[in-house]
Amino acid sequence: MVFADLKAQFTRDHTITDWDPEDRVAWDDGNAEIAKRNLVWSVICEHIGFSIWSLFSVTALFMGPQYGISQDQKFVIAATATLVGSCLRIPYTQATARFGGRNWAIFSAFVLVVPTVMTMVLMMNPGEFGFGWFLAVAAITGFGGGNFASSMTNINAFYPQRLKGWALGLNAGGGNIGVPAVQVIGLLVIWLFADRPEIVCAIYLVALAVAGVGAALYMDNLDHQTASGKAMVDCLKYRDTWLICLLYVGTFGSFIGFGFAFSQVLNISFTSAGASKPALAAAQIAWIGPLLGSLARPYGGKLADRIGGGKVTLYCFVAMAAAASILVVAGMSADSNGKVITGGVLAAFITGFILLFLLSGVANGSVYKIIPTIWEHKAQSRTGLTAFGKSTWSRSMSGALIGIAGAAGGLGGVGINLVLRGSYKSNQSATQAFWVFLIFYVVAAAVTWWFYARRPIVLGEKETTDLPVLAAAADSSPVAGDAVNTVAGDAVNTVAGDAVNTVAGDAVNTVAGDAIVDGTTAPAIK
């Protein structure tokens, strides 16, 4: 029976035509189950990709003096993996449209066998390979980071607008759990086998095989899925693209950057505190932060579905600034005590970092809720398109921004590792880096409030509130009584009584007396 089911799955047609997630009848009649099946295996493939991407955050704990790699070089290795994974997110975004979500998931799983085997070889031969080899292999593990963009773009096309926050949050959160998962496996290996890091790699070779075969059997391709290069170029013309990138640097950049660096910061701190087995002590704690951040991400998306992505993101950045303040105070205390890490300072470090992980996870989900909301509303002004055409354009632009923002966020992780490296190298402590993090979160909070959390807003555009709202008319173009302020290049369709204020390049389509508020429709201010 099992083999018959597997054969049926493998031989069936894996291409779906005319997929329309907004068709509620079709959704309830079976499309929801198809989307769920693809989501499950997308999460599995992305999860393992994240684990391979962050493999060196674990192997660094095994790399003692016999490997000839300094602490300073370990931060560079982590930054290299993060950099490559971030840059690959752009082409990976295009891959699902060009090759199909199922086909690309299969390829992206099996290609990670290469860096996993190479890492195993490096770990089994300490001292025989130089720093350059570690950089090269770390760069190849970056292919696991690209999986995020292709997976998110693919799932974005499967789900309706009303469920995107939860679906994208679950997909991303399940993938993000790959970071603490590999760290827990590393902890178990250190505890049980002490110096056998190749066992971690062997476990993931089996996991990659399972993921690749599962994707081949249970995932599907969408025939009309689009994520063209033109969409990415067009996406860059909108101010919202750059704002979302900035916010995602602070959310996902924090998650992945600290995911790579937290174990090293703990290792340095436990060593300074005089722990007998600092690597084991670091491994026992390092996985907690990434796990909480990963689990929080779907709930960030779900909360954003309820109260708006802008509000949730703002609250998170304010709280992240407070968490960074804990690190700054603890770091300054250690610096004033001759760089000695006391038990209290160590506890403050752990508390601050775990809070940052948790909050960045929530904010990751809320920022990604903003993305489809932006394009869903901008699509309504494209009067030359049918309803289905608008939906397709919206998904294409959302997919493009997912890739661009994902790449930008990953680069934030590069910055975190390089800033920490510079701080330790120049001052033998991380306090300077903590100050940089604090300042950035304050700036990000201000940007979020100004563009996405003030009410009323139209996707970041502040609506005029001091103009009278008149009675609605049937005509869909501006008529006497409308108040419309635009800058050259805007396309604005209003109904009498609307007040709209836009900036060049934006397209806004409203209904009489309404204002779009953070992704929801609310009565206009009178």
Coordinates of C-alpha atoms in Angstrom, one line a residue:
M1 CA 0.0 0.0 0.0
V2 CA 2.8 2.4 0.9
F3 CA 4.8 1.6 -2.2
A4 CA 1.7 2.0 -4.4
D5 CA 1.1 5.4 -2.9
L6 CA 4.7 6.4 -3.4
K7 CA 4.5 5.2 -7.0
A8 CA 1.3 7.2 -7.6
Q9 CA 2.9 10.3 -6.2
F10 CA 6.0 10.0 -8.3
T11 CA 4.2 9.3 -11.6
R12 CA 1.4 11.8 -11.3
D13 CA 1.4 15.2 -13.1
H14 CA 3.2 17.6 -10.8
T15 CA 2.3 20.7 -12.8
I16 CA -0.8 22.7 -11.8
T17 CA -2.5 25.0 -14.3
D18 CA -4.6 28.1 -13.7
W19 CA -4.0 28.1 -9.9
D20 CA -6.1 30.8 -8.3
P21 CA -5.8 30.8 -4.5
E22 CA -8.4 33.7 -4.2
D23 CA -11.1 31.3 -5.6
R24 CA -12.7 30.4 -2.3
V25 CA -14.8 27.6 -3.8
A26 CA -11.8 25.9 -5.3
W27 CA -9.8 26.5 -2.2
D28 CA -12.4 24.7 0.0
D29 CA -12.8 22.0 -2.6
G30 CA -9.2 20.7 -2.3
N31 CA -6.8 23.5 -3.2
A32 CA -6.2 24.1 0.5
E33 CA -4.8 20.6 0.9
I34 CA -2.6 21.0 -2.1
A35 CA -1.2 24.2 -0.7
K36 CA -0.7 22.6 2.7
R37 CA 1.2 19.6 1.2
N38 CA 3.6 22.0 -0.7
L39 CA 4.0 24.1 2.4
V40 CA 5.1 21.1 4.5
W41 CA 7.8 20.0 2.1
S42 CA 8.9 23.5 1.4
V43 CA 9.4 24.0 5.1
I44 CA 11.4 20.7 5.3
C45 CA 13.7 21.7 2.4
E46 CA 14.2 25.2 3.7
H47 CA 14.8 24.0 7.2
I48 CA 17.7 21.7 6.2
G49 CA 19.0 24.5 3.9
F50 CA 19.2 26.8 7.0
S51 CA 21.0 24.1 8.9
I52 CA 23.7 23.7 6.2
W53 CA 24.0 27.4 5.9
S54 CA 24.7 27.8 9.6
L55 CA 26.9 24.6 9.8
F56 CA 30.0 26.6 10.7
S57 CA 28.3 28.2 13.7
V58 CA 28.5 24.7 15.1
T59 CA 31.8 23.4 13.7
A60 CA 33.5 26.6 15.0
L61 CA 33.0 25.2 18.5
F62 CA 35.0 22.1 17.6
M63 CA 37.8 24.1 16.0
G64 CA 40.5 24.2 18.7
P65 CA 44.1 25.3 18.2
Q66 CA 44.9 22.2 16.2
Y67 CA 42.9 23.6 13.3
G68 CA 45.0 26.7 13.1
I69 CA 42.0 29.0 12.8
S70 CA 41.9 32.1 15.1
Q71 CA 38.8 33.5 16.8
D72 CA 39.0 36.5 14.5
Q73 CA 39.0 34.2 11.4
K74 CA 36.0 32.4 12.7
F75 CA 33.9 35.6 12.5
V76 CA 35.1 36.0 8.9
I77 CA 34.2 32.5 8.0
A78 CA 30.7 33.1 9.4
A79 CA 30.4 36.4 7.5
T80 CA 31.5 34.6 4.3
A81 CA 28.7 32.0 4.6
T82 CA 26.2 34.7 5.3
L83 CA 27.3 36.9 2.4
V84 CA 27.1 34.2 -0.2
G85 CA 23.7 33.0 1.1
S86 CA 22.4 36.5 1.0
C87 CA 23.6 37.2 -2.6
L88 CA 22.1 33.9 -3.8
R89 CA 18.7 34.9 -2.7
I90 CA 18.3 37.1 -5.8
P91 CA 18.7 34.4 -8.4
Y92 CA 16.9 31.9 -6.2
T93 CA 13.9 34.1 -6.2
Q94 CA 13.8 33.8 -10.0
A95 CA 14.4 30.0 -10.0
T96 CA 11.0 28.9 -8.9
A97 CA 9.3 30.8 -11.8
R98 CA 11.8 29.5 -14.3
F99 CA 12.2 25.9 -13.3
G100 CA 9.2 25.3 -11.1
G101 CA 8.9 25.2 -7.3
R102 CA 9.0 21.4 -7.1
N103 CA 11.9 21.1 -9.5
W104 CA 14.0 23.8 -7.8
A105 CA 13.3 22.3 -4.3
I106 CA 14.7 19.0 -5.5
F107 CA 17.8 20.6 -6.9
S108 CA 18.4 22.9 -4.0
A109 CA 18.3 20.0 -1.6
F110 CA 20.7 17.7 -3.4
V111 CA 23.2 20.4 -4.3
L112 CA 23.9 20.9 -0.6
V113 CA 25.4 17.5 -0.4
V114 CA 28.6 19.1 -1.8
P115 CA 29.4 21.5 1.0
T116 CA 28.3 19.0 3.6
V117 CA 30.8 16.4 2.4
M118 CA 33.5 19.1 2.1
T119 CA 32.9 20.3 5.7
M120 CA 33.1 16.7 6.8
V121 CA 36.5 16.4 5.2
L122 CA 37.8 19.6 6.8
M123 CA 36.6 18.5 10.2
M124 CA 38.2 15.1 10.0
N125 CA 41.6 16.5 9.1
P126 CA 42.6 19.3 11.6
G127 CA 45.6 21.3 10.6
E128 CA 45.8 20.0 7.0
F129 CA 43.7 22.7 5.4
G130 CA 44.4 26.4 5.7
F131 CA 42.1 29.4 6.3
G132 CA 41.4 29.7 2.5
W133 CA 39.8 26.3 2.4
F134 CA 37.5 27.1 5.2
L135 CA 36.4 30.3 3.5
A136 CA 35.8 28.4 0.3
V137 CA 33.7 25.7 1.9
A138 CA 31.8 28.3 4.0
A139 CA 30.9 30.1 0.8
I140 CA 29.4 26.9 -0.7
T141 CA 27.3 26.4 2.4
G142 CA 25.8 29.7 1.5
F143 CA 23.7 27.9 -1.1
G144 CA 21.6 26.8 1.9
G145 CA 20.8 30.4 2.6
G146 CA 19.4 30.9 -1.0
N147 CA 16.7 28.3 -0.3
F148 CA 14.8 30.8 1.8
A149 CA 14.0 33.1 -1.1
S150 CA 12.9 30.3 -3.5
S151 CA 10.8 28.7 -0.8
M152 CA 9.1 31.9 0.2
T153 CA 8.4 33.0 -3.4
N154 CA 6.9 29.6 -4.1
I155 CA 4.6 29.5 -1.1
N156 CA 3.6 33.1 -1.7
A157 CA 2.1 31.9 -5.0
F158 CA 0.1 29.1 -3.3
Y159 CA -1.8 31.0 -0.7
P160 CA -4.5 33.6 -0.8
Q161 CA -4.0 37.1 0.5
R162 CA -6.0 36.5 3.7
L163 CA -3.7 33.7 4.7
K164 CA -0.3 34.9 3.6
G165 CA 0.8 36.3 6.9
W166 CA 0.4 32.9 8.6
A167 CA 1.6 30.8 5.7
L168 CA 4.7 32.9 5.0
G169 CA 5.4 33.1 8.7
L170 CA 5.1 29.4 9.2
N171 CA 7.2 28.7 6.1
A172 CA 10.0 31.1 7.2
G173 CA 9.8 30.1 10.9
G174 CA 10.0 26.4 10.1
G175 CA 13.0 27.1 7.9
N176 CA 14.6 29.3 10.5
I177 CA 14.4 26.4 13.1
G178 CA 17.1 24.8 11.0
V179 CA 19.6 27.1 12.8
P180 CA 18.8 25.9 16.4
A181 CA 18.3 22.3 15.1
V182 CA 21.9 22.0 13.8
Q183 CA 23.1 23.6 17.0
V184 CA 21.2 21.1 19.2
I185 CA 22.7 18.3 17.1
G186 CA 26.1 19.8 17.6
L187 CA 25.5 20.0 21.3
L188 CA 24.6 16.3 21.4
V189 CA 27.7 15.4 19.4
I190 CA 30.0 17.4 21.7
W191 CA 28.3 15.8 24.8
L192 CA 28.4 12.3 23.5
F193 CA 31.5 12.2 21.3
A194 CA 33.5 15.3 22.3
D195 CA 35.6 15.7 19.1
R196 CA 33.7 14.1 16.3
P197 CA 32.1 17.0 14.3
E198 CA 31.9 14.9 11.2
I199 CA 29.0 13.1 12.8
V200 CA 26.9 16.3 12.4
C201 CA 27.7 16.3 8.7
A202 CA 26.8 12.6 8.3
I203 CA 23.4 13.2 9.9
Y204 CA 22.6 16.0 7.5
L205 CA 23.6 13.9 4.5
V206 CA 20.7 11.6 5.4
A207 CA 18.4 14.5 6.0
L208 CA 19.2 16.0 2.5
A209 CA 18.3 12.7 0.9
V210 CA 15.0 12.6 2.6
A211 CA 14.2 16.2 1.7
G212 CA 15.1 15.8 -1.9
V213 CA 13.0 12.6 -2.4
G214 CA 10.1 14.1 -0.4
A215 CA 10.1 17.2 -2.7
A216 CA 10.1 15.0 -5.8
L217 CA 7.1 13.0 -4.5
Y218 CA 4.8 15.6 -2.9
M219 CA 5.5 19.1 -4.3
D220 CA 4.1 20.7 -7.4
N221 CA 5.0 23.3 -10.1
L222 CA 2.6 26.2 -10.9
D223 CA 2.4 26.9 -14.6
H224 CA 1.8 30.6 -14.4
Q225 CA 4.2 31.4 -11.5
T226 CA 6.1 34.6 -12.3
A227 CA 9.1 36.2 -10.7
S228 CA 10.7 37.9 -13.7
G229 CA 13.9 39.9 -13.7
K230 CA 11.7 42.8 -15.0
A231 CA 9.6 42.5 -11.8
M232 CA 12.7 42.8 -9.7
V233 CA 13.8 45.9 -11.6
D234 CA 10.4 47.4 -11.4
C235 CA 10.3 46.6 -7.7
L236 CA 13.4 48.7 -7.2
K237 CA 11.5 51.8 -8.5
Y238 CA 9.2 51.9 -5.5
R239 CA 10.2 53.6 -2.2
D240 CA 8.5 50.8 -0.2
T241 CA 11.1 48.3 -1.5
W242 CA 14.0 50.2 0.0
L243 CA 12.1 50.8 3.3
I244 CA 11.2 47.1 3.6
C245 CA 14.9 46.2 2.9
L246 CA 16.0 48.5 5.7
L247 CA 13.5 46.9 8.1
Y248 CA 14.5 43.4 7.2
V249 CA 18.1 44.2 7.8
G250 CA 17.1 44.8 11.4
T251 CA 14.8 41.8 11.7
F252 CA 16.2 38.9 9.7
G253 CA 19.7 40.4 9.7
S254 CA 19.6 40.2 13.5
F255 CA 18.3 36.7 13.5
I256 CA 20.8 35.1 11.1
G257 CA 23.7 37.4 12.2
F258 CA 23.3 36.5 15.9
G259 CA 22.5 32.9 14.9
F260 CA 26.1 32.6 13.5
A261 CA 27.7 34.8 16.2
F262 CA 26.0 33.9 19.4
S263 CA 27.8 30.7 20.0
Q264 CA 31.2 32.4 19.5
V265 CA 30.3 35.3 21.8
L266 CA 29.3 32.8 24.4
N267 CA 32.5 30.8 23.9
I268 CA 34.6 33.9 24.3
S269 CA 32.6 35.0 27.4
F270 CA 32.7 31.6 29.1
T271 CA 36.4 31.4 28.5
S272 CA 36.9 34.8 30.0
A273 CA 34.7 33.8 33.0
G274 CA 37.0 30.8 33.6
A275 CA 34.6 28.0 32.5
S276 CA 36.4 24.6 32.4
K277 CA 34.6 23.6 29.1
P278 CA 33.6 26.8 27.4
A279 CA 32.6 25.2 24.1
L280 CA 30.2 22.8 25.8
A281 CA 28.8 25.6 28.0
A282 CA 28.3 27.7 24.9
A283 CA 26.6 24.9 22.9
Q284 CA 24.2 24.3 25.8
I285 CA 22.8 27.8 25.5
A286 CA 23.4 29.0 21.9
W287 CA 20.5 27.1 20.4
I288 CA 17.8 28.6 22.7
G289 CA 17.8 32.0 21.1
P290 CA 17.4 30.8 17.4
L291 CA 14.7 28.4 18.5
L292 CA 12.6 31.0 20.2
G293 CA 13.1 33.4 17.3
S294 CA 12.0 30.7 14.8
L295 CA 9.0 29.7 16.8
A296 CA 7.9 33.3 17.2
R297 CA 8.0 34.1 13.5
P298 CA 4.7 32.5 12.5
Y299 CA 3.0 34.3 15.4
G300 CA 4.5 37.6 14.3
G301 CA 2.8 37.0 10.9
K302 CA -0.5 36.0 12.6
L303 CA -0.4 39.0 14.9
A304 CA 0.2 41.2 11.9
D305 CA -2.8 39.7 10.2
R306 CA -4.9 41.0 13.1
I307 CA -3.5 44.4 14.0
G308 CA -1.2 45.3 11.1
G309 CA 2.4 44.6 10.1
G310 CA 3.5 48.2 10.8
K311 CA 2.4 48.3 14.4
V312 CA 3.9 44.9 15.3
T313 CA 7.2 45.8 13.6
L314 CA 7.3 49.1 15.4
Y315 CA 6.7 47.5 18.8
C316 CA 9.4 44.9 18.1
F317 CA 12.1 47.5 17.2
V318 CA 11.4 49.5 20.3
A319 CA 11.7 46.4 22.4
M320 CA 14.9 45.3 20.5
A321 CA 16.4 48.7 21.3
A322 CA 15.7 48.0 25.0
A323 CA 17.3 44.6 24.7
A324 CA 20.4 46.0 23.0
S325 CA 20.6 48.5 25.9
I326 CA 20.9 45.5 28.3
L327 CA 23.9 44.4 26.3
V328 CA 25.5 47.9 26.3
V329 CA 25.1 48.2 30.0
A330 CA 26.6 44.7 30.6
G331 CA 29.4 45.3 28.2
M332 CA 30.3 48.7 29.8
S333 CA 30.3 47.0 33.2
A334 CA 32.7 44.3 32.0
D335 CA 35.0 46.9 30.3
S336 CA 35.2 48.9 33.6
N337 CA 36.2 45.7 35.4
G338 CA 39.2 45.0 33.2
K339 CA 37.3 43.0 30.6
V340 CA 36.4 40.4 33.2
I341 CA 33.1 38.7 32.5
T342 CA 31.4 38.1 35.8
G343 CA 28.3 35.8 36.4
G344 CA 26.0 38.8 36.4
V345 CA 27.4 40.2 33.1
L346 CA 27.2 36.8 31.5
A347 CA 23.5 36.5 32.6
A348 CA 22.8 39.9 31.1
F349 CA 24.5 38.9 27.8
I350 CA 22.4 35.8 27.6
T351 CA 19.2 37.6 28.5
G352 CA 19.8 40.4 26.0
F353 CA 20.6 38.1 23.1
I354 CA 17.7 35.8 23.7
L355 CA 15.3 38.7 23.8
L356 CA 16.8 39.9 20.5
F357 CA 16.2 36.5 19.0
L358 CA 12.6 36.4 20.2
L359 CA 11.8 39.9 19.1
S360 CA 13.5 39.6 15.7
G361 CA 11.5 36.4 15.1
V362 CA 8.2 38.2 15.7
A363 CA 9.3 41.2 13.5
N364 CA 10.4 38.8 10.7
G365 CA 6.8 37.6 10.4
S366 CA 5.3 41.1 10.7
V367 CA 7.6 42.6 8.0
Y368 CA 6.8 39.8 5.6
K369 CA 3.0 40.5 6.1
I370 CA 3.6 44.0 4.9
I371 CA 5.1 42.9 1.6
P372 CA 2.0 41.2 -0.1
T373 CA -0.2 44.0 1.4
I374 CA 1.8 46.6 -0.5
W375 CA 1.5 45.0 -3.9
E376 CA -2.1 43.8 -3.3
H377 CA -3.2 47.5 -3.0
K378 CA -0.9 48.8 -5.7
A379 CA -2.4 46.2 -8.0
Q380 CA -5.9 47.7 -7.7
S381 CA -4.7 50.8 -9.6
R382 CA -3.7 48.8 -12.7
T383 CA -6.9 49.3 -14.5
G384 CA -5.8 47.6 -17.7
L385 CA -5.6 44.2 -15.9
T386 CA -8.4 41.7 -15.1
A387 CA -8.9 40.7 -11.5
F388 CA -6.8 37.6 -12.1
G389 CA -4.1 39.7 -13.8
K390 CA -3.9 42.0 -10.9
S391 CA -3.5 39.0 -8.6
T392 CA -0.8 37.6 -10.7
W393 CA 1.0 40.9 -10.9
S394 CA 0.8 41.3 -7.1
R395 CA 2.2 37.8 -6.6
S396 CA 5.0 38.5 -9.0
M397 CA 6.0 41.8 -7.4
S398 CA 5.7 40.2 -3.9
G399 CA 8.0 37.4 -5.0
A400 CA 10.5 39.9 -6.3
L401 CA 10.5 41.9 -3.1
I402 CA 10.8 38.8 -1.0
G403 CA 14.0 38.0 -2.8
I404 CA 15.4 41.5 -2.6
A405 CA 14.5 41.9 1.1
G406 CA 15.8 38.5 1.9
A407 CA 19.1 39.4 0.3
A408 CA 19.3 42.7 2.1
G409 CA 18.4 41.0 5.4
G410 CA 21.1 38.5 5.0
L411 CA 23.6 41.2 4.4
G412 CA 22.6 42.6 7.8
G413 CA 23.8 39.3 9.2
V414 CA 27.2 39.9 7.5
G415 CA 27.4 43.3 9.1
I416 CA 26.7 41.9 12.6
N417 CA 29.6 39.4 12.3
L418 CA 32.0 42.0 10.9
V419 CA 31.0 44.6 13.5
L420 CA 31.5 42.0 16.3
R421 CA 34.9 41.0 14.8
G422 CA 36.0 44.7 14.6
S423 CA 34.9 45.3 18.2
Y424 CA 36.7 42.3 19.6
K425 CA 39.8 43.1 17.6
S426 CA 40.1 46.7 18.6
N427 CA 38.7 46.7 22.1
Q428 CA 38.8 43.0 23.2
S429 CA 35.1 43.3 24.0
A430 CA 31.8 43.5 22.1
T431 CA 30.6 46.7 23.7
Q432 CA 31.3 48.9 20.6
A433 CA 29.2 46.4 18.5
F434 CA 26.4 46.6 21.0
W435 CA 26.2 50.4 20.7
V436 CA 26.0 50.0 16.9
F437 CA 23.1 47.5 17.3
L438 CA 21.3 49.9 19.7
I439 CA 21.5 52.9 17.4
F440 CA 20.3 50.9 14.4
Y441 CA 17.2 49.6 16.2
V442 CA 16.3 53.2 17.2
V443 CA 16.6 54.3 13.6
A444 CA 14.6 51.3 12.4
A445 CA 11.8 52.0 14.9
A446 CA 11.6 55.7 13.8
V447 CA 11.4 54.6 10.1
T448 CA 8.7 52.1 10.9
W449 CA 6.7 54.6 12.8
W450 CA 7.0 57.3 10.2
F451 CA 6.1 55.2 7.1
Y452 CA 4.1 52.2 8.3
A453 CA 2.6 52.7 11.8
R454 CA 1.1 56.2 11.7
R455 CA -2.7 56.3 11.1
P456 CA -4.0 56.7 8.6
I457 CA -1.5 55.5 6.0
V458 CA -1.7 54.1 2.5
L459 CA 1.2 51.7 2.4
G460 CA 3.6 54.2 3.8
E461 CA 2.0 57.3 2.2
K462 CA 0.5 59.7 4.7
E463 CA -3.1 60.5 3.8
T464 CA -4.3 64.1 3.9
T465 CA -6.5 64.4 7.0
D466 CA -7.3 68.1 7.0
L467 CA -9.6 68.1 4.0
P468 CA -13.3 67.6 4.0
V469 CA -14.8 64.3 3.0
L470 CA -17.7 64.8 0.6
A471 CA -20.5 62.5 -0.5
A472 CA -19.5 59.7 -2.8
A473 CA -20.2 59.9 -6.5
A474 CA -20.5 57.2 -9.1
D475 CA -17.6 58.5 -11.2
S476 CA -14.3 56.8 -10.5
S477 CA -12.2 59.8 -11.6
P478 CA -11.6 63.0 -9.6
V479 CA -14.6 65.3 -9.7
A480 CA -15.5 68.6 -8.1
G481 CA -15.1 68.2 -4.4
D482 CA -12.2 65.8 -4.4
A483 CA -8.9 66.7 -2.9
V484 CA -6.0 65.0 -4.5
N485 CA -2.3 65.9 -4.1
T486 CA 0.1 64.1 -6.4
V487 CA 3.6 64.4 -7.8
A488 CA 4.4 63.8 -11.5
G489 CA 4.4 60.1 -12.3
D490 CA 1.6 59.1 -10.0
A491 CA -1.4 57.3 -11.1
V492 CA -4.4 58.0 -8.9
N493 CA -7.9 56.8 -9.2
T494 CA -10.3 58.2 -6.7
V495 CA -14.0 58.5 -6.0
A496 CA -15.5 61.8 -5.0
G497 CA -15.0 62.5 -1.4
D498 CA -11.6 60.8 -1.1
A499 CA -8.5 62.7 0.0
V500 CA -5.3 61.2 -1.3
N501 CA -1.7 62.3 -1.0
T502 CA 1.0 60.4 -2.9
V503 CA 4.6 60.5 -3.9
A504 CA 6.1 60.1 -7.4
G505 CA 5.9 56.6 -8.8
D506 CA 3.1 55.3 -6.5
A507 CA -0.3 54.2 -7.7
V508 CA -3.3 54.5 -5.3
N509 CA -6.9 53.3 -5.9
T510 CA -9.4 54.1 -3.2
V511 CA -13.1 53.9 -2.6
A512 CA -15.1 56.9 -1.5
G513 CA -14.5 57.9 2.1
D514 CA -12.1 55.1 2.9
A515 CA -8.5 55.1 3.9
I516 CA -6.3 52.0 3.7
V517 CA -4.8 51.7 7.2
D518 CA -1.9 49.3 7.6
G519 CA -3.4 46.7 5.2
T520 CA -7.0 47.0 6.3
T521 CA -9.8 49.3 5.2
A522 CA -11.0 51.8 7.7
P523 CA -13.3 54.9 7.5
A524 CA -11.5 58.0 6.4
I525 CA -10.8 60.6 9.0
K526 CA -13.4 63.4 8.8

